[in-house]
Coordinates of C-alpha atoms in Angstrom, one line a residue:
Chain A
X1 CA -3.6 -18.1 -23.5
X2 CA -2.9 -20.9 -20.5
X3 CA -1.0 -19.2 -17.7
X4 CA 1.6 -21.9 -16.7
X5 CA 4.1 -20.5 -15.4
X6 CA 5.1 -16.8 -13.6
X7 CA 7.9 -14.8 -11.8
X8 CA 6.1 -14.6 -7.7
X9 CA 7.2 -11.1 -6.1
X10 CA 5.5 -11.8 -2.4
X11 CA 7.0 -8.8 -1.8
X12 CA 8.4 -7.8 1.9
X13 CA 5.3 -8.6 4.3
X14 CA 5.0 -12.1 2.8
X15 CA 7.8 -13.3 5.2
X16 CA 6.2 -11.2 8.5
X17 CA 2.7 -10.2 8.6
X18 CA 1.4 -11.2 5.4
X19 CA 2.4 -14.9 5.9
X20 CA -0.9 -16.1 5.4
X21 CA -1.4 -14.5 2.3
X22 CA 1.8 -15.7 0.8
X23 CA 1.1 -19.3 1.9
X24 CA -2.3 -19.8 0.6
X25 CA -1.4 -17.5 -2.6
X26 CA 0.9 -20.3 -3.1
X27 CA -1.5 -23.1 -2.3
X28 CA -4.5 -21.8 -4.9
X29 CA -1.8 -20.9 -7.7
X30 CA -0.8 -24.9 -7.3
X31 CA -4.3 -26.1 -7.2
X32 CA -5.0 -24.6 -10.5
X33 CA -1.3 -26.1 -12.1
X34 CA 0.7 -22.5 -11.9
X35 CA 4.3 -22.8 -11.2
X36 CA 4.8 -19.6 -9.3
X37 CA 8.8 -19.0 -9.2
X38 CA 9.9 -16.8 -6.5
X39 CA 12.0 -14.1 -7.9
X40 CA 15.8 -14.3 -7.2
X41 CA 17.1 -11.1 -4.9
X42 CA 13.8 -8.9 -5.8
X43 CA 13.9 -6.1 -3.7
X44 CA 11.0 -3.8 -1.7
X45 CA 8.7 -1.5 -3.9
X46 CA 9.0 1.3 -2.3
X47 CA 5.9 1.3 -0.7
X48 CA 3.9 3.8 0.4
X49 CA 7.2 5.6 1.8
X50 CA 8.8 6.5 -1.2
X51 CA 7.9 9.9 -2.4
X52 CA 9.5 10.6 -5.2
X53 CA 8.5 8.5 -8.4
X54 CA 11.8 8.7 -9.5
X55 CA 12.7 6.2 -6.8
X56 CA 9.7 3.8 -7.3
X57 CA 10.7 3.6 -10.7
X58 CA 13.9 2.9 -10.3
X59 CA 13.7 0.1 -7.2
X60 CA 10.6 -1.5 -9.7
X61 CA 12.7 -1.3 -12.7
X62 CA 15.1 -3.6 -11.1
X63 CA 12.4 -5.5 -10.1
X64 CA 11.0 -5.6 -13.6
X65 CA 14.6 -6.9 -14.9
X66 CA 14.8 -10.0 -12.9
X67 CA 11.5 -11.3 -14.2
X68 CA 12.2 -10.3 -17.5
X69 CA 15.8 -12.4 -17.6
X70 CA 13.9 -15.2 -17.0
X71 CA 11.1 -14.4 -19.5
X72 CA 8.5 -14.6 -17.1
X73 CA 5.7 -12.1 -16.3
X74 CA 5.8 -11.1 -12.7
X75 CA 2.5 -11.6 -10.1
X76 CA 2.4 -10.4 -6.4
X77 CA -0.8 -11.1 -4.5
X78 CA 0.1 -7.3 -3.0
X79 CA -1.8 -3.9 -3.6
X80 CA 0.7 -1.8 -2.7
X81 CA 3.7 -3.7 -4.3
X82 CA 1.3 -4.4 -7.7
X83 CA 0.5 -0.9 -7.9
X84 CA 4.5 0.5 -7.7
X85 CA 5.7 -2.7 -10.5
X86 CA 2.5 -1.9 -12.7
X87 CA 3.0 2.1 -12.7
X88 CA 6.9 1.4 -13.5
X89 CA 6.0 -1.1 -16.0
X90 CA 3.5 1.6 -17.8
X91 CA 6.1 4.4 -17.1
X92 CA 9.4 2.7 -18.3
X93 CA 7.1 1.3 -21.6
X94 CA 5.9 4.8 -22.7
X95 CA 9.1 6.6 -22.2
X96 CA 12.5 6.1 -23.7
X97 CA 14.0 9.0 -21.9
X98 CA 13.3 7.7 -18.5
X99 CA 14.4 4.3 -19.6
X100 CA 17.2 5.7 -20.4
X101 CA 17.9 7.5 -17.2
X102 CA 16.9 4.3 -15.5
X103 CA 20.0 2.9 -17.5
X104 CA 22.3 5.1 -16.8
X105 CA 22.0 4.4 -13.0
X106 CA 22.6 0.6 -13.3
X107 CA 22.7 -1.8 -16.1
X108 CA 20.5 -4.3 -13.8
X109 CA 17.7 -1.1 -14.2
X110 CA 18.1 -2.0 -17.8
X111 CA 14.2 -2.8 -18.3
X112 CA 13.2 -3.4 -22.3
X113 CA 9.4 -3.9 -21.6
X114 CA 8.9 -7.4 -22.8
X115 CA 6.8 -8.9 -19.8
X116 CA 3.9 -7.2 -17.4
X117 CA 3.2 -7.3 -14.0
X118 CA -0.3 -8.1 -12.7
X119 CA -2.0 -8.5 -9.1
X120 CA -2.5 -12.0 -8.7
X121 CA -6.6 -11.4 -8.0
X122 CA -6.7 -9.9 -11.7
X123 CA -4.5 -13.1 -13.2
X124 CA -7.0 -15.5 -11.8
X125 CA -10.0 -13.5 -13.1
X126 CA -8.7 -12.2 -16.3
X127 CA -6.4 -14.4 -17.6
X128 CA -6.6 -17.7 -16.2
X129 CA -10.3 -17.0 -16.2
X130 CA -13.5 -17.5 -14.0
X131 CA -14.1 -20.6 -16.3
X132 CA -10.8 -22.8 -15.4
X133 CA -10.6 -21.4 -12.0
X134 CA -14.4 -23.0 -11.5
X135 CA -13.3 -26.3 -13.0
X136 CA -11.4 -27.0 -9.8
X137 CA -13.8 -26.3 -7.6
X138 CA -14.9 -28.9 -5.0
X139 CA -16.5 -27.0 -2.0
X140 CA -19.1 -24.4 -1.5
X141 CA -18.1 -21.8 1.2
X142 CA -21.5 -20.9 2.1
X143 CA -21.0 -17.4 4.3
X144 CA -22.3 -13.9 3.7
X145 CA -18.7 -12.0 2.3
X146 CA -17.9 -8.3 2.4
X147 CA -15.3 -8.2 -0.6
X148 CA -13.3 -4.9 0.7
X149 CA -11.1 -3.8 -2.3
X150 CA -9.3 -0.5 -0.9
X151 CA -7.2 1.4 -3.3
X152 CA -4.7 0.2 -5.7
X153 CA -6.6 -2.4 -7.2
X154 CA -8.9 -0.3 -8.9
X155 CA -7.3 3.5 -8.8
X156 CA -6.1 4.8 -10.1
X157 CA -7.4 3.9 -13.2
X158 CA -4.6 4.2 -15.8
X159 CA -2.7 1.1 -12.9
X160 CA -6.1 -0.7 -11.8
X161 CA -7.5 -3.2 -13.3
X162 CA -11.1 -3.3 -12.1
X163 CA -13.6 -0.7 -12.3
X164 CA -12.3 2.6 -10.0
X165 CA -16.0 3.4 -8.4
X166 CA -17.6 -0.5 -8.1
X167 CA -14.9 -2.7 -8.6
X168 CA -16.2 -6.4 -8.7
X169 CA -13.1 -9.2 -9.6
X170 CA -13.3 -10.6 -5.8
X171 CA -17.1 -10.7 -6.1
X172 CA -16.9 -13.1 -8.5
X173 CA -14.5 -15.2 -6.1
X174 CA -16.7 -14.8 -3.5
X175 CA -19.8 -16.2 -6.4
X176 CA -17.7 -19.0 -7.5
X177 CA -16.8 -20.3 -3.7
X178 CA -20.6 -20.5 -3.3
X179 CA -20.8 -17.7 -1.3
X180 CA -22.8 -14.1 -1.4
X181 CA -21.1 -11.0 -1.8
X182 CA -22.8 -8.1 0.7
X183 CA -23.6 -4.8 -1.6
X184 CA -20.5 -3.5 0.5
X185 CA -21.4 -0.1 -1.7
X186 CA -19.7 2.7 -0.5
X187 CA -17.2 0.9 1.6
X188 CA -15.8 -1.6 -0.8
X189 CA -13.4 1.3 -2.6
X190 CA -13.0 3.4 0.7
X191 CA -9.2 3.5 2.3
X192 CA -8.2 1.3 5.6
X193 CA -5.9 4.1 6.5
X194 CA -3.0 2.0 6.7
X195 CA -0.2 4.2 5.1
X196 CA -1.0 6.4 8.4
X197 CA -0.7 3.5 10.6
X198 CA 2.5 4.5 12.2
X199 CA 2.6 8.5 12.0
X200 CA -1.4 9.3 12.2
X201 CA -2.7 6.6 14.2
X202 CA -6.4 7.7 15.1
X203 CA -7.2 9.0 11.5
X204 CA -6.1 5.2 10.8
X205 CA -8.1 3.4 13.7
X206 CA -11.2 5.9 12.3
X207 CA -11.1 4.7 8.8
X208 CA -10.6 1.0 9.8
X209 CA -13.7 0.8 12.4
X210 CA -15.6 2.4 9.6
X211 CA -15.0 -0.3 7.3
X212 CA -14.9 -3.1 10.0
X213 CA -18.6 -1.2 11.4
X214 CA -20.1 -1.4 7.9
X215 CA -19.2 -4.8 7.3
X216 CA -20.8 -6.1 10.5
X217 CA -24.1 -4.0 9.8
X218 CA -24.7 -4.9 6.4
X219 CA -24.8 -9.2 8.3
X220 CA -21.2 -10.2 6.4
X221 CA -19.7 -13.6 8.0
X222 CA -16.4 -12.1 7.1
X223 CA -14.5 -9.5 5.3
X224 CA -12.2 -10.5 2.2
X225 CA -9.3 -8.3 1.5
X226 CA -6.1 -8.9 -1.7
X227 CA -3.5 -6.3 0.5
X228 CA -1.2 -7.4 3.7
X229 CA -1.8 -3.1 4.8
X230 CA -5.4 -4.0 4.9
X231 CA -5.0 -7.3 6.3
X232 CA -3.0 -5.7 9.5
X233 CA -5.4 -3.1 9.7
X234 CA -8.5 -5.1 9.8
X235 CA -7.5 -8.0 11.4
X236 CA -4.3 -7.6 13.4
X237 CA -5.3 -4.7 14.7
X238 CA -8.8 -5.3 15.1
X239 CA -8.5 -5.9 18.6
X240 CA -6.7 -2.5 19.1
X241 CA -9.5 -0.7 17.3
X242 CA -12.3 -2.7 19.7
X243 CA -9.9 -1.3 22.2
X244 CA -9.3 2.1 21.4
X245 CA -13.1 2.9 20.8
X246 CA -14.7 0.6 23.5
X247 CA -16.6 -1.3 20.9
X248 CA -17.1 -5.2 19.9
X249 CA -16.4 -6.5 16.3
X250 CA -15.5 -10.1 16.1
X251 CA -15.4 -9.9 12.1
X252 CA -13.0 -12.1 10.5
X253 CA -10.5 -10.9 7.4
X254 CA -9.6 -13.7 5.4
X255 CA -7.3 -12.9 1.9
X256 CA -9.6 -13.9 -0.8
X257 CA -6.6 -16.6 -1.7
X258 CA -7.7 -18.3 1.9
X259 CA -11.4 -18.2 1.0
X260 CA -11.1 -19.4 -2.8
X261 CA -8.5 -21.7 -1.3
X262 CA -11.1 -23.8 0.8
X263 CA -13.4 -23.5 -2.3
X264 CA -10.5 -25.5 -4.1
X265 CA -10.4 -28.2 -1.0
X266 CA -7.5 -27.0 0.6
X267 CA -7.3 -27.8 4.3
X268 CA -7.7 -24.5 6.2
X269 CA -4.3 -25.0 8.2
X270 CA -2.5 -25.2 4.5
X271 CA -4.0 -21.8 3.8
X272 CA -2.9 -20.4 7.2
X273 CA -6.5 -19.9 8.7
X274 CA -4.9 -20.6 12.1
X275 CA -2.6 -17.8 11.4
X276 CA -5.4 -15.0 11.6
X277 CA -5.5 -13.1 14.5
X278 CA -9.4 -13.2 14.4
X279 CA -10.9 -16.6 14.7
X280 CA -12.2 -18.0 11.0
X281 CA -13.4 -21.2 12.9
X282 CA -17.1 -20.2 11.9
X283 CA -16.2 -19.4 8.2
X284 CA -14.7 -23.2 8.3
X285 CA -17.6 -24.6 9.5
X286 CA -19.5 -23.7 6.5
X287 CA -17.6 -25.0 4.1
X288 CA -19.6 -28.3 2.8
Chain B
X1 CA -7.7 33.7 6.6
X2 CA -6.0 36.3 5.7
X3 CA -3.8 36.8 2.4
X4 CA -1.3 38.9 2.7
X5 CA 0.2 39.4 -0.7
X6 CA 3.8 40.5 0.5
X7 CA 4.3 37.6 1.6
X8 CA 3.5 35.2 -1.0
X9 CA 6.3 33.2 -3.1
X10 CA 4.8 33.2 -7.1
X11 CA 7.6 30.7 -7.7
X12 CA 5.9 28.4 -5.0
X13 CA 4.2 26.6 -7.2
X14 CA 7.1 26.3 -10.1
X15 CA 8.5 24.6 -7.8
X16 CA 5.9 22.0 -6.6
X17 CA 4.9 21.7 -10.3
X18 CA 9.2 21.0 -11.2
X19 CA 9.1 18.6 -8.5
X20 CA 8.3 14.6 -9.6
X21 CA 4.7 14.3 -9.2
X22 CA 3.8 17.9 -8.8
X23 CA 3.5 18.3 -12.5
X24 CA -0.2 19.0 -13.1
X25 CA -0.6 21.3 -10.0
X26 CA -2.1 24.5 -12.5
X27 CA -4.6 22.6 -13.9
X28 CA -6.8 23.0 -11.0
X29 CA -9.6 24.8 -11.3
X30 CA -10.7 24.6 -7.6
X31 CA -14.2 22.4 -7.7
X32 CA -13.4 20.4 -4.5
X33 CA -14.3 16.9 -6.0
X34 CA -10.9 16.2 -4.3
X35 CA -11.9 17.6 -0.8
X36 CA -15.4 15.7 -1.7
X37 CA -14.1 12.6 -2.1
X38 CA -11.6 12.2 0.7
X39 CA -12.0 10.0 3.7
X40 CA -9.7 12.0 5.6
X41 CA -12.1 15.0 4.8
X42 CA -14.9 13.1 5.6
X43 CA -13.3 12.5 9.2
X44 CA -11.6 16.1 10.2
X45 CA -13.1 18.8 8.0
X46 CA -10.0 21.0 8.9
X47 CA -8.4 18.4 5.9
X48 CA -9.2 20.2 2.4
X49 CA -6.9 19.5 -0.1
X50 CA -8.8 21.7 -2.6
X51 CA -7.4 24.6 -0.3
X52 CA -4.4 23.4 -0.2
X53 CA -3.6 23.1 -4.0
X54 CA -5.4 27.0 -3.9
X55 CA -2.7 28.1 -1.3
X56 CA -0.1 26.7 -2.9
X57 CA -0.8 28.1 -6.4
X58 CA -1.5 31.7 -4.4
X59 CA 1.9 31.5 -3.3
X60 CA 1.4 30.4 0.6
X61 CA 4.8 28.7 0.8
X62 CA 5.2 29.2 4.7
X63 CA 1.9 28.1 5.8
X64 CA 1.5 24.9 2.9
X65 CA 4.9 23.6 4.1
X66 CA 4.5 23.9 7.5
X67 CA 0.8 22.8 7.6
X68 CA -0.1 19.3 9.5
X69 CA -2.5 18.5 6.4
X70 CA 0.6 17.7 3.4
X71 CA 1.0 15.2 6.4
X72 CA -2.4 13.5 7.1
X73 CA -3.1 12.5 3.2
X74 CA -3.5 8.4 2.9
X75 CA -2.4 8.0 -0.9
X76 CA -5.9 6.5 -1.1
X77 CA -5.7 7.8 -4.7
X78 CA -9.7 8.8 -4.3
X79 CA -9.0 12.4 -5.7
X80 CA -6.6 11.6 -8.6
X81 CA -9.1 8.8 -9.9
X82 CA -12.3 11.3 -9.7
X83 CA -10.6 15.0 -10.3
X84 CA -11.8 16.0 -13.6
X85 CA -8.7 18.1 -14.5
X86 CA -6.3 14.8 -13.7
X87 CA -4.2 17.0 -11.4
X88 CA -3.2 14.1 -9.6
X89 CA -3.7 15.1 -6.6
X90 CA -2.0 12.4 -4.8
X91 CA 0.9 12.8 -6.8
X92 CA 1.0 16.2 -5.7
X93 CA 0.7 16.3 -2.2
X94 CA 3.8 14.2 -2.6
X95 CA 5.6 16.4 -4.2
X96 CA 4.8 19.2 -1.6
X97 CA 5.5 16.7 1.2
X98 CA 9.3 16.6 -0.7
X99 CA 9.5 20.2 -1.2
X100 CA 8.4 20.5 2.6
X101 CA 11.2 17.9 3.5
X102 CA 14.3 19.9 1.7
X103 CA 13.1 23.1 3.1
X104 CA 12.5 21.8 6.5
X105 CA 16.7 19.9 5.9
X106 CA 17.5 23.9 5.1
X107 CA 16.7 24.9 8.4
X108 CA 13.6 27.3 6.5
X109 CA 10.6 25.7 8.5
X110 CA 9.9 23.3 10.8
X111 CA 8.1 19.9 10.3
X112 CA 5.8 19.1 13.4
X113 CA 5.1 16.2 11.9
X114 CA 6.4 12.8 12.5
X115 CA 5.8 11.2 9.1
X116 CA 9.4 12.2 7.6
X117 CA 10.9 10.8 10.6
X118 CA 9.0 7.3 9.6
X119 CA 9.5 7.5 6.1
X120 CA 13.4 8.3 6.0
X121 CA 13.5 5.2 8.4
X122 CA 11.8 2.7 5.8
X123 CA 13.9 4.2 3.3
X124 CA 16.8 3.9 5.0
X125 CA 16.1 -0.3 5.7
X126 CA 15.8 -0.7 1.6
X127 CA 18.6 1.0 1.4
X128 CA 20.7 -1.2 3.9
X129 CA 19.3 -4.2 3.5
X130 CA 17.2 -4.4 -0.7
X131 CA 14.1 -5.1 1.7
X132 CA 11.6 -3.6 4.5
X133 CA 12.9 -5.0 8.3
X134 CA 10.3 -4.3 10.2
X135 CA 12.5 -4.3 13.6
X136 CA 15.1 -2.2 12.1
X137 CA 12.4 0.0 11.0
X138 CA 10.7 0.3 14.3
X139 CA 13.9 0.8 16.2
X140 CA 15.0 3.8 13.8
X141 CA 11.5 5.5 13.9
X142 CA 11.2 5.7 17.6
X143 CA 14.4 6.4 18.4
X144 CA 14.1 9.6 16.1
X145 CA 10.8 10.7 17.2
X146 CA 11.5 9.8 20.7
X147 CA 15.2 11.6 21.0
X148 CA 17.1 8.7 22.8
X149 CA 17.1 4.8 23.5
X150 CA 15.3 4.7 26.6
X151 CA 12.9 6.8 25.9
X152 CA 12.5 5.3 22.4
X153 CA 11.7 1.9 23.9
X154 CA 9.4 3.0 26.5
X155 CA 7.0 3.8 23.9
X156 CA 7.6 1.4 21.6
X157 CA 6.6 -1.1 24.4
X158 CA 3.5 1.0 25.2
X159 CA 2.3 1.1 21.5
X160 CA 3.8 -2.5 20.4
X161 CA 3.3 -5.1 23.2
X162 CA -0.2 -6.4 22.7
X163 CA 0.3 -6.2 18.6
X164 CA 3.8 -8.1 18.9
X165 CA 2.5 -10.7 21.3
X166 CA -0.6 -11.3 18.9
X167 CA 1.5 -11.6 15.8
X168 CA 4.4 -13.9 17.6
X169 CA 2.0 -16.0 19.2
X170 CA 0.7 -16.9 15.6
X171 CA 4.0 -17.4 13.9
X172 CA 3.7 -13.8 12.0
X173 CA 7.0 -12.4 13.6
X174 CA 8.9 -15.8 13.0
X175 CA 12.5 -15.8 14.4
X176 CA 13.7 -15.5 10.5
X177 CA 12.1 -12.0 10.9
X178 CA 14.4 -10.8 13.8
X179 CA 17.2 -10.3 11.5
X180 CA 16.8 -8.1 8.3
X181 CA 16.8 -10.8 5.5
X182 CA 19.7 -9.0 3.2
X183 CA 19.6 -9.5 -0.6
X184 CA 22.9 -10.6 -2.4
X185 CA 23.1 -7.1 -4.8
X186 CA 22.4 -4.3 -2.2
X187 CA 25.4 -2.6 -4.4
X188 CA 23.0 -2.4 -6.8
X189 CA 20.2 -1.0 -4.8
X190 CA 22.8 1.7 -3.1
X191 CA 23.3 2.6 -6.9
X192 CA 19.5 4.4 -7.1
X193 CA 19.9 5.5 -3.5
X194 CA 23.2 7.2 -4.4
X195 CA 21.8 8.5 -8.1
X196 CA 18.4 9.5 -6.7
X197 CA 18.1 10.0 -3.1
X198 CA 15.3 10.7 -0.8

């Protein structure tokens, strides 16, 4: 089946921090011939903040019901955001009683199931495929890649779509850019600490060297990521963690819609390479 | 540590295990693949939330709800997706962290923690406004963990400075971000807010 046409949720970073990601998102969807149509008054997941499920469910199934009006299944190029729509969209399918209490809040909660919600990584992998993705492509990005997954692309299971202990979609990004994936073994599936960001701020700043430290030892050019949390983490705050520990990393973070992007013959300022905080001048370079 | 059994709650844990995301508490069986598999583990080995799903079960109401650890968990997900009993683990450190919450609104214990402070903020901006404002956010958050303006936006300036300038200077806090960007239907988002809470 061709994907032609989908309902974009950039969710709330996509306007702030995540600008870059939202901007070349948009860029490789429109390389390939994908309408992505931004979803009228969608509102924020949730996040990490909300505790009880109850709430995700119901601030997703609203979510859910704007996309479904217009017939369109939904895609967000977030971890975070893809993980809250996909658990409400699994939740709300298998249980009448909840969709039910959904309704009884708020007609516009009213979800029926007819439509998904995907991560926009697994849409170009999985449905669009490797094959008509590759079709478009006119450069090679020839740099050593650390593909750094984090969490809700992969766990947990039931939600992810890739495999929960070697996950491997942005791999084959990486393979198809003309570039080489780094083993990345343990580290790959390992948490930035970014939901502590604000409240436990070392545990954070530990978890993110040790992802940032790994990259750089194992020789990666850069470090690819699919979430805006990681994104910050990695790069944004990158100079904060060389900071806080007294220690030199220089590793850029590109979203992996910026490095398939340049693969595709996008110029790097339409994928917002000038927006990292980390220079991706070198990565640039090496595209031929 | 020390048990002392007078002082346990059994209904603890019907109560974590009533609680959304709690549900799967008793199916524990205590073989610290969780604990195993946490990064926050890995870092401060004080962090074991095999213990404490064993505390809570035993009835510990006191020390789990007042504990820094409900606190320090990432939502990384590592323990659901490898605990062989699926006692979603994640899920139910949430639903301590609500029980915790209520109590500590009660007046029963006392959170040290700033991490309610933080997420009652965000909550609070979805709730206004149908999406996250970062500003808005920030303001709240520090003025609650700070007690007072001035105070608030000492430290805000202290932690935020460098970050801001970096993101500003490369058009990641554009002026359209100074101002919450307010959906049309927040009547329907104060709807769940208003039905469910948090």
């Amino acid at each position: 089946m061709s994907v032609t046409k989908l309902a974009y949720y950039p969710g709330c970073a996509g306007a702030t921090h995540a600008i870059d990601q939202d901007i070349s998102t948009k860029a490789v969807f429109e390389q390939l011939g994908i309408e992505l149509i931004e979803m009228e008054g969608w509102n924020c997941c949730g996040a990490a903040e909300a505790e009880d499920p109850n709430m995700v469910y119901a601030l997703n199934a609203r979510n859910l019901v704007i996309a479904e009006k217009e017939g369109l299944n939904v895609a967000t190029p977030c971890s975070i955001c893809f993980y809250n729509l996909a658990r409400t969209d699994k939740a709300l399918k298998e249980d009448e009683n909840l969709r039910k209490r959904m309704r009884d809040i708020d007609s516009s909660l009213d979800y029926k199931g007819t439509i998904s919600a995907k991560h926009t990584l697994d849409i170009l992998v999985n449905e669009v495929g490797l094959d008509e993705v590759g079709k478009k492509i006119k450069k090679k990005v020839a740099v050593k890649v650390a593909p750094y997954y984090g969490c809700y692309l992969e766990r947990p299971s039931e939600i992810g779509f890739d495999n929960p202990e070697m996950p491997d979609s942005m791999d084959k990004i990486v393979e198809l850019a003309g570039g080489m994936p780094i083993s990345f073994r343990q580290m790959r599936i390992r948490c930035c600490g970014g939901p502590l960001m604000m409240t436990r701020g070392d545990l954070a700043f530990e978890l993110s060297k040790r992802v940032l430290e790994a990259a750089k030892k194992e020789g990666a050019d850069c470090i690819i990521t699919a979430c805006p949390l990681c994104h910050m983490m990695l790069d944004a705050k990158q100079p904060d963690i060389e900071e806080f520990f007294n220690i030199t990393i220089g590793m850029p973070v590109l979203y992996f819609s910026q490095l398939l992007g340049l693969a595709l013959g996008v110029e790097p300022k339409k994928l917002a390479l000038n927006k990292n905080i980390v220079s991706t001048k070198e990565i640039e370079e090496k595209v031929i | 540590m020390s048990v002392n059994a007078w002082e346990l709650d059994p209904e603890f844990k019907y109560e974590v295990a009533s609680t959304p995301g709690g549900e799967n508490i008793m199916r524990c069986f205590q073989c610290s693949t969780c604990t195993a598999s946490c990064p926050i583990a890995d870092i401060d080995p004080n962090y074991n939330p095999r213990k404490t799903i064993r505390m809570t079960l035993l009835g510990m109401k006191n020390k789990v709800l007042s504990s820094d650890e409900i606190w320090m968990c990432a939502i990384c997900q590592m323990c659901t997706e490898r605990c062989p009993q699926d006692v979603r683990i994640s899920d139910v450190m949430g639903a301590i962290r609500q029980v915790a919450e209520k109590e500590a609104k009660k007046g029963n214990i006392e959170v040290k923690s700033v991490r309610p402070a933080f997420e009652s903020a965000f909550m609070h901006q979805i709730e206004k406004y149908g999406r996250s404002y970062e500003i808005g956010l920030t303001m709240e958050y520090y003025r609650k963990v700070h007690k007072g303006f001035v105070s608030a936006m000492m430290a805000m300036q202290k932690d935020y400075t460098k970050l801001g300038i970096r993101l500003f200077k490369k058009g990641k806090m554009p002026v359209t971000s100074m101002l919450p960007e307010k959906i049309k239907r927040t009547d329907e988002v104060k709807k769940i807010f208003k039905s469910i809470g948090d």
